[in-house]
PDB file of C-alpha atoms in Angstrom:
ATOM      1  CA  ALA C   1      62.540  -7.245  12.542  1.00 72.00           C
ATOM      2  CA  GLN C   2      65.404  -9.596  13.142  1.00 78.00           C
ATOM      3  CA  SER C   3      68.888  -9.014  11.809  1.00 86.00           C
ATOM      4  CA  VAL C   4      72.419 -10.273  12.192  1.00 92.00           C
ATOM      5  CA  THR C   5      75.632  -8.302  11.841  1.00 95.00           C
ATOM      6  CA  GLN C   6      78.995  -9.986  11.447  1.00 96.00           C
ATOM      7  CA  LEU C   7      81.923  -7.690  12.023  1.00 93.00           C
ATOM      8  CA  GLY C   8      84.658  -8.267   9.466  1.00 92.00           C
ATOM      9  CA  SER C   9      84.113  -9.941   6.129  1.00 93.00           C
ATOM     10  CA  HIS C  10      87.621 -11.417   6.296  1.00 95.00           C
ATOM     11  CA  VAL C  11      89.657 -12.583   9.283  1.00 97.00           C
ATOM     12  CA  SER C  12      93.185 -13.917   9.036  1.00 97.00           C
ATOM     13  CA  VAL C  13      94.940 -15.811  11.831  1.00 97.00           C
ATOM     14  CA  SER C  14      98.077 -17.904  12.133  1.00 97.00           C
ATOM     15  CA  GLU C  15      97.837 -21.612  12.738  1.00 97.00           C
ATOM     16  CA  GLY C  16      97.628 -22.195  16.498  1.00 97.00           C
ATOM     17  CA  ALA C  17      96.302 -18.711  17.225  1.00 97.00           C
ATOM     18  CA  LEU C  18      92.958 -17.808  18.764  1.00 97.00           C
ATOM     19  CA  VAL C  19      90.018 -17.530  16.399  1.00 98.00           C
ATOM     20  CA  LEU C  20      87.406 -14.873  17.200  1.00 98.00           C
ATOM     21  CA  LEU C  21      84.528 -14.208  14.823  1.00 98.00           C
ATOM     22  CA  ARG C  22      82.070 -11.544  15.912  1.00 97.00           C
ATOM     23  CA  CYS C  23      78.295 -11.617  15.633  1.00 96.00           C
ATOM     24  CA  ASN C  24      75.657  -9.230  16.922  1.00 95.00           C
ATOM     25  CA  TYR C  25      71.964  -9.813  16.536  1.00 92.00           C
ATOM     26  CA  SER C  26      68.783  -7.857  16.739  1.00 87.00           C
ATOM     27  CA  SER C  27      65.585  -9.548  17.773  1.00 76.00           C
ATOM     28  CA  SER C  28      62.384  -8.411  19.423  1.00 70.00           C
ATOM     29  CA  VAL C  29      61.851 -11.818  21.000  1.00 69.00           C
ATOM     30  CA  PRO C  30      64.257 -14.364  22.507  1.00 70.00           C
ATOM     31  CA  PRO C  31      66.012 -15.829  19.508  1.00 77.00           C
ATOM     32  CA  TYR C  32      67.590 -19.068  18.550  1.00 86.00           C
ATOM     33  CA  LEU C  33      71.142 -18.355  17.398  1.00 90.00           C
ATOM     34  CA  PHE C  34      73.397 -20.432  15.210  1.00 93.00           C
ATOM     35  CA  TRP C  35      76.819 -20.562  13.654  1.00 96.00           C
ATOM     36  CA  TYR C  36      77.186 -22.385  10.356  1.00 97.00           C
ATOM     37  CA  VAL C  37      80.316 -23.134   8.350  1.00 97.00           C
ATOM     38  CA  GLN C  38      80.603 -23.411   4.593  1.00 95.00           C
ATOM     39  CA  TYR C  39      83.518 -25.055   2.823  1.00 92.00           C
ATOM     40  CA  PRO C  40      84.114 -24.334  -0.889  1.00 86.00           C
ATOM     41  CA  ASN C  41      81.469 -25.708  -3.218  1.00 80.00           C
ATOM     42  CA  GLN C  42      79.443 -27.115  -0.360  1.00 86.00           C
ATOM     43  CA  GLY C  43      76.309 -26.256   1.535  1.00 89.00           C
ATOM     44  CA  LEU C  44      76.269 -24.940   5.076  1.00 94.00           C
ATOM     45  CA  GLN C  45      76.901 -27.159   8.064  1.00 94.00           C
ATOM     46  CA  LEU C  46      75.833 -26.433  11.633  1.00 94.00           C
ATOM     47  CA  LEU C  47      78.696 -25.672  14.028  1.00 96.00           C
ATOM     48  CA  LEU C  48      76.655 -24.906  17.133  1.00 94.00           C
ATOM     49  CA  LYS C  49      73.371 -23.444  18.323  1.00 91.00           C
ATOM     50  CA  TYR C  50      71.993 -21.459  21.245  1.00 89.00           C
ATOM     51  CA  THR C  51      68.488 -22.333  22.359  1.00 82.00           C
ATOM     52  CA  SER C  52      68.427 -20.697  25.837  1.00 76.00           C
ATOM     53  CA  ALA C  53      69.591 -23.805  27.703  1.00 73.00           C
ATOM     54  CA  ALA C  54      73.098 -22.492  28.447  1.00 83.00           C
ATOM     55  CA  THR C  55      74.863 -19.272  27.546  1.00 87.00           C
ATOM     56  CA  LEU C  56      78.149 -20.979  26.662  1.00 93.00           C
ATOM     57  CA  VAL C  57      77.618 -23.338  23.795  1.00 93.00           C
ATOM     58  CA  LYS C  58      80.131 -25.883  22.575  1.00 94.00           C
ATOM     59  CA  GLY C  59      80.100 -27.088  19.017  1.00 94.00           C
ATOM     60  CA  ILE C  60      81.990 -29.316  16.656  1.00 93.00           C
ATOM     61  CA  ASN C  61      85.681 -29.041  15.790  1.00 93.00           C
ATOM     62  CA  GLY C  62      86.547 -27.260  19.060  1.00 96.00           C
ATOM     63  CA  PHE C  63      84.432 -24.164  18.433  1.00 97.00           C
ATOM     64  CA  GLU C  64      82.316 -22.497  21.084  1.00 97.00           C
ATOM     65  CA  ALA C  65      80.196 -19.383  21.385  1.00 96.00           C
ATOM     66  CA  GLU C  66      78.854 -17.349  24.264  1.00 94.00           C
ATOM     67  CA  PHE C  67      75.431 -15.744  24.271  1.00 92.00           C
ATOM     68  CA  LYS C  68      75.501 -12.316  25.931  1.00 91.00           C
ATOM     69  CA  LYS C  69      72.059 -10.819  26.087  1.00 88.00           C
ATOM     70  CA  SER C  70      73.245  -7.460  27.455  1.00 89.00           C
ATOM     71  CA  GLU C  71      75.543  -7.053  24.465  1.00 91.00           C
ATOM     72  CA  THR C  72      73.220  -8.838  21.982  1.00 91.00           C
ATOM     73  CA  SER C  73      76.280 -10.783  20.894  1.00 94.00           C
ATOM     74  CA  PHE C  74      77.060 -14.375  20.004  1.00 95.00           C
ATOM     75  CA  HIS C  75      80.769 -14.410  19.149  1.00 97.00           C
ATOM     76  CA  LEU C  76      82.430 -17.596  17.907  1.00 98.00           C
ATOM     77  CA  THR C  77      85.805 -18.653  19.292  1.00 98.00           C
ATOM     78  CA  LYS C  78      88.332 -21.435  18.995  1.00 98.00           C
ATOM     79  CA  PRO C  79      91.488 -21.483  21.142  1.00 97.00           C
ATOM     80  CA  SER C  80      93.828 -22.772  18.457  1.00 97.00           C
ATOM     81  CA  ALA C  81      93.267 -22.433  14.727  1.00 97.00           C
ATOM     82  CA  HIS C  82      93.957 -25.286  12.360  1.00 96.00           C
ATOM     83  CA  MET C  83      94.502 -25.075   8.628  1.00 96.00           C
ATOM     84  CA  SER C  84      91.322 -27.079   8.108  1.00 95.00           C
ATOM     85  CA  ASP C  85      89.311 -24.282   9.771  1.00 96.00           C
ATOM     86  CA  ALA C  86      89.719 -22.094   6.703  1.00 96.00           C
ATOM     87  CA  ALA C  87      86.157 -21.578   5.452  1.00 96.00           C
ATOM     88  CA  GLU C  88      83.307 -19.098   5.515  1.00 96.00           C
ATOM     89  CA  TYR C  89      81.348 -18.753   8.728  1.00 97.00           C
ATOM     90  CA  PHE C  90      77.796 -17.529   9.047  1.00 97.00           C
ATOM     91  CA  CYS C  91      75.961 -16.360  12.128  1.00 96.00           C
ATOM     92  CA  ALA C  92      72.190 -16.770  11.974  1.00 92.00           C
ATOM     93  CA  VAL C  93      69.089 -15.949  13.984  1.00 89.00           C
ATOM     94  CA  SER C  94      65.860 -17.887  13.823  1.00 83.00           C
ATOM     95  CA  VAL C  95      62.524 -16.557  14.977  1.00 71.00           C
ATOM     96  CA  GLY C  96      59.065 -17.107  13.742  1.00 62.00           C
ATOM     97  CA  THR C  97      55.466 -17.308  14.562  1.00 54.00           C
ATOM     98  CA  GLY C  98      53.726 -20.045  12.708  1.00 50.00           C
ATOM     99  CA  GLY C  99      56.940 -20.999  11.031  1.00 54.00           C
ATOM    100  CA  PHE C 100      60.646 -20.423  11.116  1.00 67.00           C
ATOM    101  CA  LYS C 101      62.546 -17.910   9.080  1.00 77.00           C
ATOM    102  CA  THR C 102      66.284 -17.964   9.557  1.00 85.00           C
ATOM    103  CA  ILE C 103      68.198 -14.783   8.810  1.00 87.00           C
ATOM    104  CA  PHE C 104      71.904 -15.026   8.071  1.00 91.00           C
ATOM    105  CA  GLY C 105      74.694 -12.561   8.533  1.00 93.00           C
ATOM    106  CA  ALA C 106      76.877 -11.591   5.588  1.00 94.00           C
ATOM    107  CA  GLY C 107      79.497 -14.153   6.520  1.00 95.00           C
ATOM    108  CA  THR C 108      83.131 -13.999   7.604  1.00 96.00           C
ATOM    109  CA  ARG C 109      85.799 -15.725   5.589  1.00 96.00           C
ATOM    110  CA  LEU C 110      88.496 -17.168   7.831  1.00 97.00           C
ATOM    111  CA  PHE C 111      92.022 -17.512   6.475  1.00 97.00           C
ATOM    112  CA  VAL C 112      94.563 -19.582   8.404  1.00 97.00           C
ATOM    113  CA  LYS C 113      98.239 -18.930   7.730  1.00 96.00           C
ATOM    114  CA  ALA C 114     100.876 -21.607   8.228  1.00 93.00           C
TER     115      ALA C 114
ATOM    116  CA  LYS R   1      70.279 -41.272   7.049  1.00 64.00           C
ATOM    117  CA  ALA R   2      70.531 -39.592   3.669  1.00 76.00           C
ATOM    118  CA  GLY R   3      71.101 -35.845   3.654  1.00 93.00           C
ATOM    119  CA  VAL R   4      69.359 -33.129   1.688  1.00 96.00           C
ATOM    120  CA  THR R   5      69.632 -33.786  -2.035  1.00 97.00           C
ATOM    121  CA  GLN R   6      69.510 -31.043  -4.619  1.00 97.00           C
ATOM    122  CA  THR R   7      69.355 -31.490  -8.371  1.00 97.00           C
ATOM    123  CA  PRO R   8      70.818 -30.478 -10.673  1.00 97.00           C
ATOM    124  CA  ARG R   9      74.126 -29.434  -9.106  1.00 96.00           C
ATOM    125  CA  TYR R  10      75.138 -27.229 -12.010  1.00 97.00           C
ATOM    126  CA  LEU R  11      73.238 -25.694 -14.865  1.00 96.00           C
ATOM    127  CA  ILE R  12      73.635 -23.000 -17.474  1.00 98.00           C
ATOM    128  CA  LYS R  13      70.725 -21.064 -18.921  1.00 98.00           C
ATOM    129  CA  THR R  14      70.309 -18.005 -21.105  1.00 98.00           C
ATOM    130  CA  ARG R  15      68.401 -14.843 -20.326  1.00 98.00           C
ATOM    131  CA  GLY R  16      64.660 -15.188 -20.689  1.00 97.00           C
ATOM    132  CA  GLN R  17      64.590 -18.921 -20.064  1.00 98.00           C
ATOM    133  CA  GLN R  18      63.081 -20.528 -17.003  1.00 98.00           C
ATOM    134  CA  VAL R  19      64.576 -23.053 -14.604  1.00 98.00           C
ATOM    135  CA  THR R  20      63.268 -25.567 -12.081  1.00 98.00           C
ATOM    136  CA  LEU R  21      65.390 -26.769  -9.173  1.00 98.00           C
ATOM    137  CA  SER R  22      64.559 -29.758  -7.027  1.00 98.00           C
ATOM    138  CA  CYS R  23      65.159 -30.537  -3.362  1.00 98.00           C
ATOM    139  CA  SER R  24      64.589 -33.756  -1.436  1.00 98.00           C
ATOM    140  CA  PRO R  25      64.695 -33.174   2.322  1.00 96.00           C
ATOM    141  CA  ILE R  26      65.989 -35.488   5.006  1.00 95.00           C
ATOM    142  CA  SER R  27      63.537 -38.269   5.696  1.00 93.00           C
ATOM    143  CA  GLY R  28      61.071 -37.132   8.347  1.00 90.00           C
ATOM    144  CA  HIS R  29      61.703 -33.427   7.801  1.00 90.00           C
ATOM    145  CA  ARG R  30      58.612 -31.590   6.723  1.00 90.00           C
ATOM    146  CA  SER R  31      59.892 -28.046   6.339  1.00 91.00           C
ATOM    147  CA  VAL R  32      61.930 -26.914   3.354  1.00 94.00           C
ATOM    148  CA  SER R  33      63.550 -23.501   2.937  1.00 94.00           C
ATOM    149  CA  TRP R  34      65.264 -22.010  -0.082  1.00 96.00           C
ATOM    150  CA  TYR R  35      68.088 -19.475  -0.120  1.00 95.00           C
ATOM    151  CA  GLN R  36      69.928 -17.621  -2.842  1.00 96.00           C
ATOM    152  CA  GLN R  37      73.650 -17.112  -2.272  1.00 95.00           C
ATOM    153  CA  THR R  38      75.673 -14.582  -4.260  1.00 93.00           C
ATOM    154  CA  PRO R  39      79.044 -12.933  -3.550  1.00 88.00           C
ATOM    155  CA  GLY R  40      77.454  -9.494  -3.374  1.00 83.00           C
ATOM    156  CA  GLN R  41      74.274 -10.193  -1.421  1.00 86.00           C
ATOM    157  CA  GLY R  42      75.248 -13.164   0.700  1.00 88.00           C
ATOM    158  CA  LEU R  43      72.519 -15.576   1.774  1.00 91.00           C
ATOM    159  CA  GLN R  44      69.069 -14.290   0.975  1.00 92.00           C
ATOM    160  CA  PHE R  45      65.920 -16.085   2.164  1.00 91.00           C
ATOM    161  CA  LEU R  46      63.561 -16.980  -0.656  1.00 95.00           C
ATOM    162  CA  PHE R  47      60.726 -18.941   0.952  1.00 91.00           C
ATOM    163  CA  GLU R  48      59.839 -21.715   3.357  1.00 91.00           C
ATOM    164  CA  TYR R  49      57.293 -24.495   2.943  1.00 93.00           C
ATOM    165  CA  PHE R  50      55.645 -26.816   5.402  1.00 91.00           C
ATOM    166  CA  SER R  51      52.941 -29.345   4.590  1.00 90.00           C
ATOM    167  CA  GLU R  52      52.692 -28.045   1.041  1.00 93.00           C
ATOM    168  CA  THR R  53      52.010 -24.503   2.270  1.00 93.00           C
ATOM    169  CA  GLN R  54      54.276 -21.510   1.930  1.00 92.00           C
ATOM    170  CA  ARG R  55      54.654 -20.108   5.449  1.00 87.00           C
ATOM    171  CA  ASN R  56      57.298 -17.457   4.938  1.00 85.00           C
ATOM    172  CA  LYS R  57      58.501 -15.511   1.934  1.00 89.00           C
ATOM    173  CA  GLY R  58      61.504 -13.319   1.345  1.00 90.00           C
ATOM    174  CA  ASN R  59      61.730 -10.150  -0.673  1.00 92.00           C
ATOM    175  CA  PHE R  60      62.065 -11.540  -4.184  1.00 96.00           C
ATOM    176  CA  PRO R  61      60.050 -10.744  -7.307  1.00 96.00           C
ATOM    177  CA  GLY R  62      57.200 -12.953  -8.441  1.00 96.00           C
ATOM    178  CA  ARG R  63      59.478 -14.616 -11.001  1.00 97.00           C
ATOM    179  CA  PHE R  64      60.669 -16.742  -8.104  1.00 98.00           C
ATOM    180  CA  SER R  65      58.169 -19.345  -7.022  1.00 97.00           C
ATOM    181  CA  GLY R  66      58.154 -22.652  -5.267  1.00 97.00           C
ATOM    182  CA  ARG R  67      56.023 -25.521  -4.191  1.00 97.00           C
ATOM    183  CA  GLN R  68      56.122 -28.516  -1.921  1.00 97.00           C
ATOM    184  CA  PHE R  69      54.701 -31.925  -2.580  1.00 97.00           C
ATOM    185  CA  SER R  70      52.955 -34.312  -0.210  1.00 96.00           C
ATOM    186  CA  ASN R  71      56.198 -36.265   0.280  1.00 94.00           C
ATOM    187  CA  SER R  72      57.891 -33.002   1.411  1.00 95.00           C
ATOM    188  CA  ARG R  73      60.018 -32.741  -1.710  1.00 97.00           C
ATOM    189  CA  SER R  74      60.186 -29.198  -2.977  1.00 98.00           C
ATOM    190  CA  GLU R  75      60.846 -27.405  -6.222  1.00 98.00           C
ATOM    191  CA  MET R  76      61.610 -23.800  -6.964  1.00 98.00           C
ATOM    192  CA  ASN R  77      61.135 -22.126 -10.298  1.00 98.00           C
ATOM    193  CA  VAL R  78      62.621 -18.978 -11.721  1.00 98.00           C
ATOM    194  CA  SER R  79      60.988 -17.621 -14.858  1.00 96.00           C
ATOM    195  CA  THR R  80      62.314 -15.082 -17.338  1.00 97.00           C
ATOM    196  CA  LEU R  81      65.869 -15.455 -16.111  1.00 98.00           C
ATOM    197  CA  GLU R  82      68.073 -12.408 -15.728  1.00 97.00           C
ATOM    198  CA  LEU R  83      71.848 -12.216 -15.517  1.00 97.00           C
ATOM    199  CA  GLY R  84      71.533 -11.281 -11.843  1.00 96.00           C
ATOM    200  CA  ASP R  85      69.857 -14.590 -11.081  1.00 97.00           C
ATOM    201  CA  SER R  86      73.217 -16.324 -11.397  1.00 97.00           C
ATOM    202  CA  ALA R  87      73.793 -17.738  -7.945  1.00 97.00           C
ATOM    203  CA  LEU R  88      74.073 -20.779  -5.751  1.00 96.00           C
ATOM    204  CA  TYR R  89      70.585 -21.844  -4.717  1.00 97.00           C
ATOM    205  CA  LEU R  90      70.561 -23.681  -1.420  1.00 96.00           C
ATOM    206  CA  CYS R  91      67.808 -25.819  -0.034  1.00 96.00           C
ATOM    207  CA  ALA R  92      67.561 -26.610   3.659  1.00 95.00           C
ATOM    208  CA  SER R  93      65.255 -28.926   5.528  1.00 93.00           C
ATOM    209  CA  SER R  94      64.194 -28.955   9.151  1.00 89.00           C
ATOM    210  CA  LEU R  95      61.696 -30.505  11.484  1.00 83.00           C
ATOM    211  CA  GLY R  96      58.210 -29.060  11.390  1.00 72.00           C
ATOM    212  CA  PRO R  97      56.500 -27.346  14.322  1.00 68.00           C
ATOM    213  CA  GLY R  98      55.572 -29.437  17.309  1.00 61.00           C
ATOM    214  CA  GLN R  99      58.675 -31.547  16.936  1.00 54.00           C
ATOM    215  CA  SER R 100      61.033 -29.646  19.262  1.00 60.00           C
ATOM    216  CA  ASN R 101      62.169 -27.606  16.312  1.00 67.00           C
ATOM    217  CA  THR R 102      64.730 -24.969  17.260  1.00 72.00           C
ATOM    218  CA  GLY R 103      65.091 -23.830  13.672  1.00 77.00           C
ATOM    219  CA  GLU R 104      68.245 -25.816  12.909  1.00 86.00           C
ATOM    220  CA  LEU R 105      68.667 -26.145   9.172  1.00 91.00           C
ATOM    221  CA  PHE R 106      70.220 -29.007   7.251  1.00 93.00           C
ATOM    222  CA  PHE R 107      71.548 -27.846   3.900  1.00 95.00           C
ATOM    223  CA  GLY R 108      72.050 -29.516   0.575  1.00 96.00           C
ATOM    224  CA  GLU R 109      75.123 -28.813  -1.515  1.00 95.00           C
ATOM    225  CA  GLY R 110      73.239 -26.398  -3.718  1.00 95.00           C
ATOM    226  CA  SER R 111      72.404 -25.888  -7.357  1.00 97.00           C
ATOM    227  CA  ARG R 112      74.749 -23.487  -9.100  1.00 96.00           C
ATOM    228  CA  LEU R 113      72.902 -21.557 -11.788  1.00 97.00           C
ATOM    229  CA  THR R 114      74.733 -19.538 -14.402  1.00 97.00           C
ATOM    230  CA  VAL R 115      72.681 -17.250 -16.624  1.00 98.00           C
ATOM    231  CA  LEU R 116      74.356 -16.129 -19.842  1.00 96.00           C
TER     232      LEU R 116
END
């Protein structure tokens, strides 16, 4: 069975500081991995995705994530936080035979302090 | 290109009633998934449809059902509503198989259901 674990339900950083959101996955087959962001009262929006093409994946708004198979991790980083980055972030894994079923982590709410 | 459209955005029901939520996927997308989002349980997968067939189903009681029409639009129904069904219900569309689908989901803004 596939699963996703996000370490830390809340992360607080100062504006300009490094953002690091942690994600570990469990999958019996090579997965597709994603990070989504959700702003208040909105649906989820794709930040970036890993599909085995490259282990370092760059996404929108300056975010990137590195796939590390040995650690089964897919942590999300951004060198310098901006106030507009405050949102909830979800790591997700997608596997399926005959169809896709995406499993989401519990989410990490990012707070950015001025 | 229009995004995923969900209706209604907000609704209030009482216990025991039933509710139907609608989702129109992005044009050309043939797969529709439904998720329930609550503060306590996070995002829980309900079901996924492709070509009017349910391909995957989450661990929800039979009160939760769905269907997909030939134009890929989807509806989900919850019967005999309970207080715990209060949640944001999110619909997501994606390309079907054989279309270089990596499982990326495109979400609507959700239907917020409150059960009193």
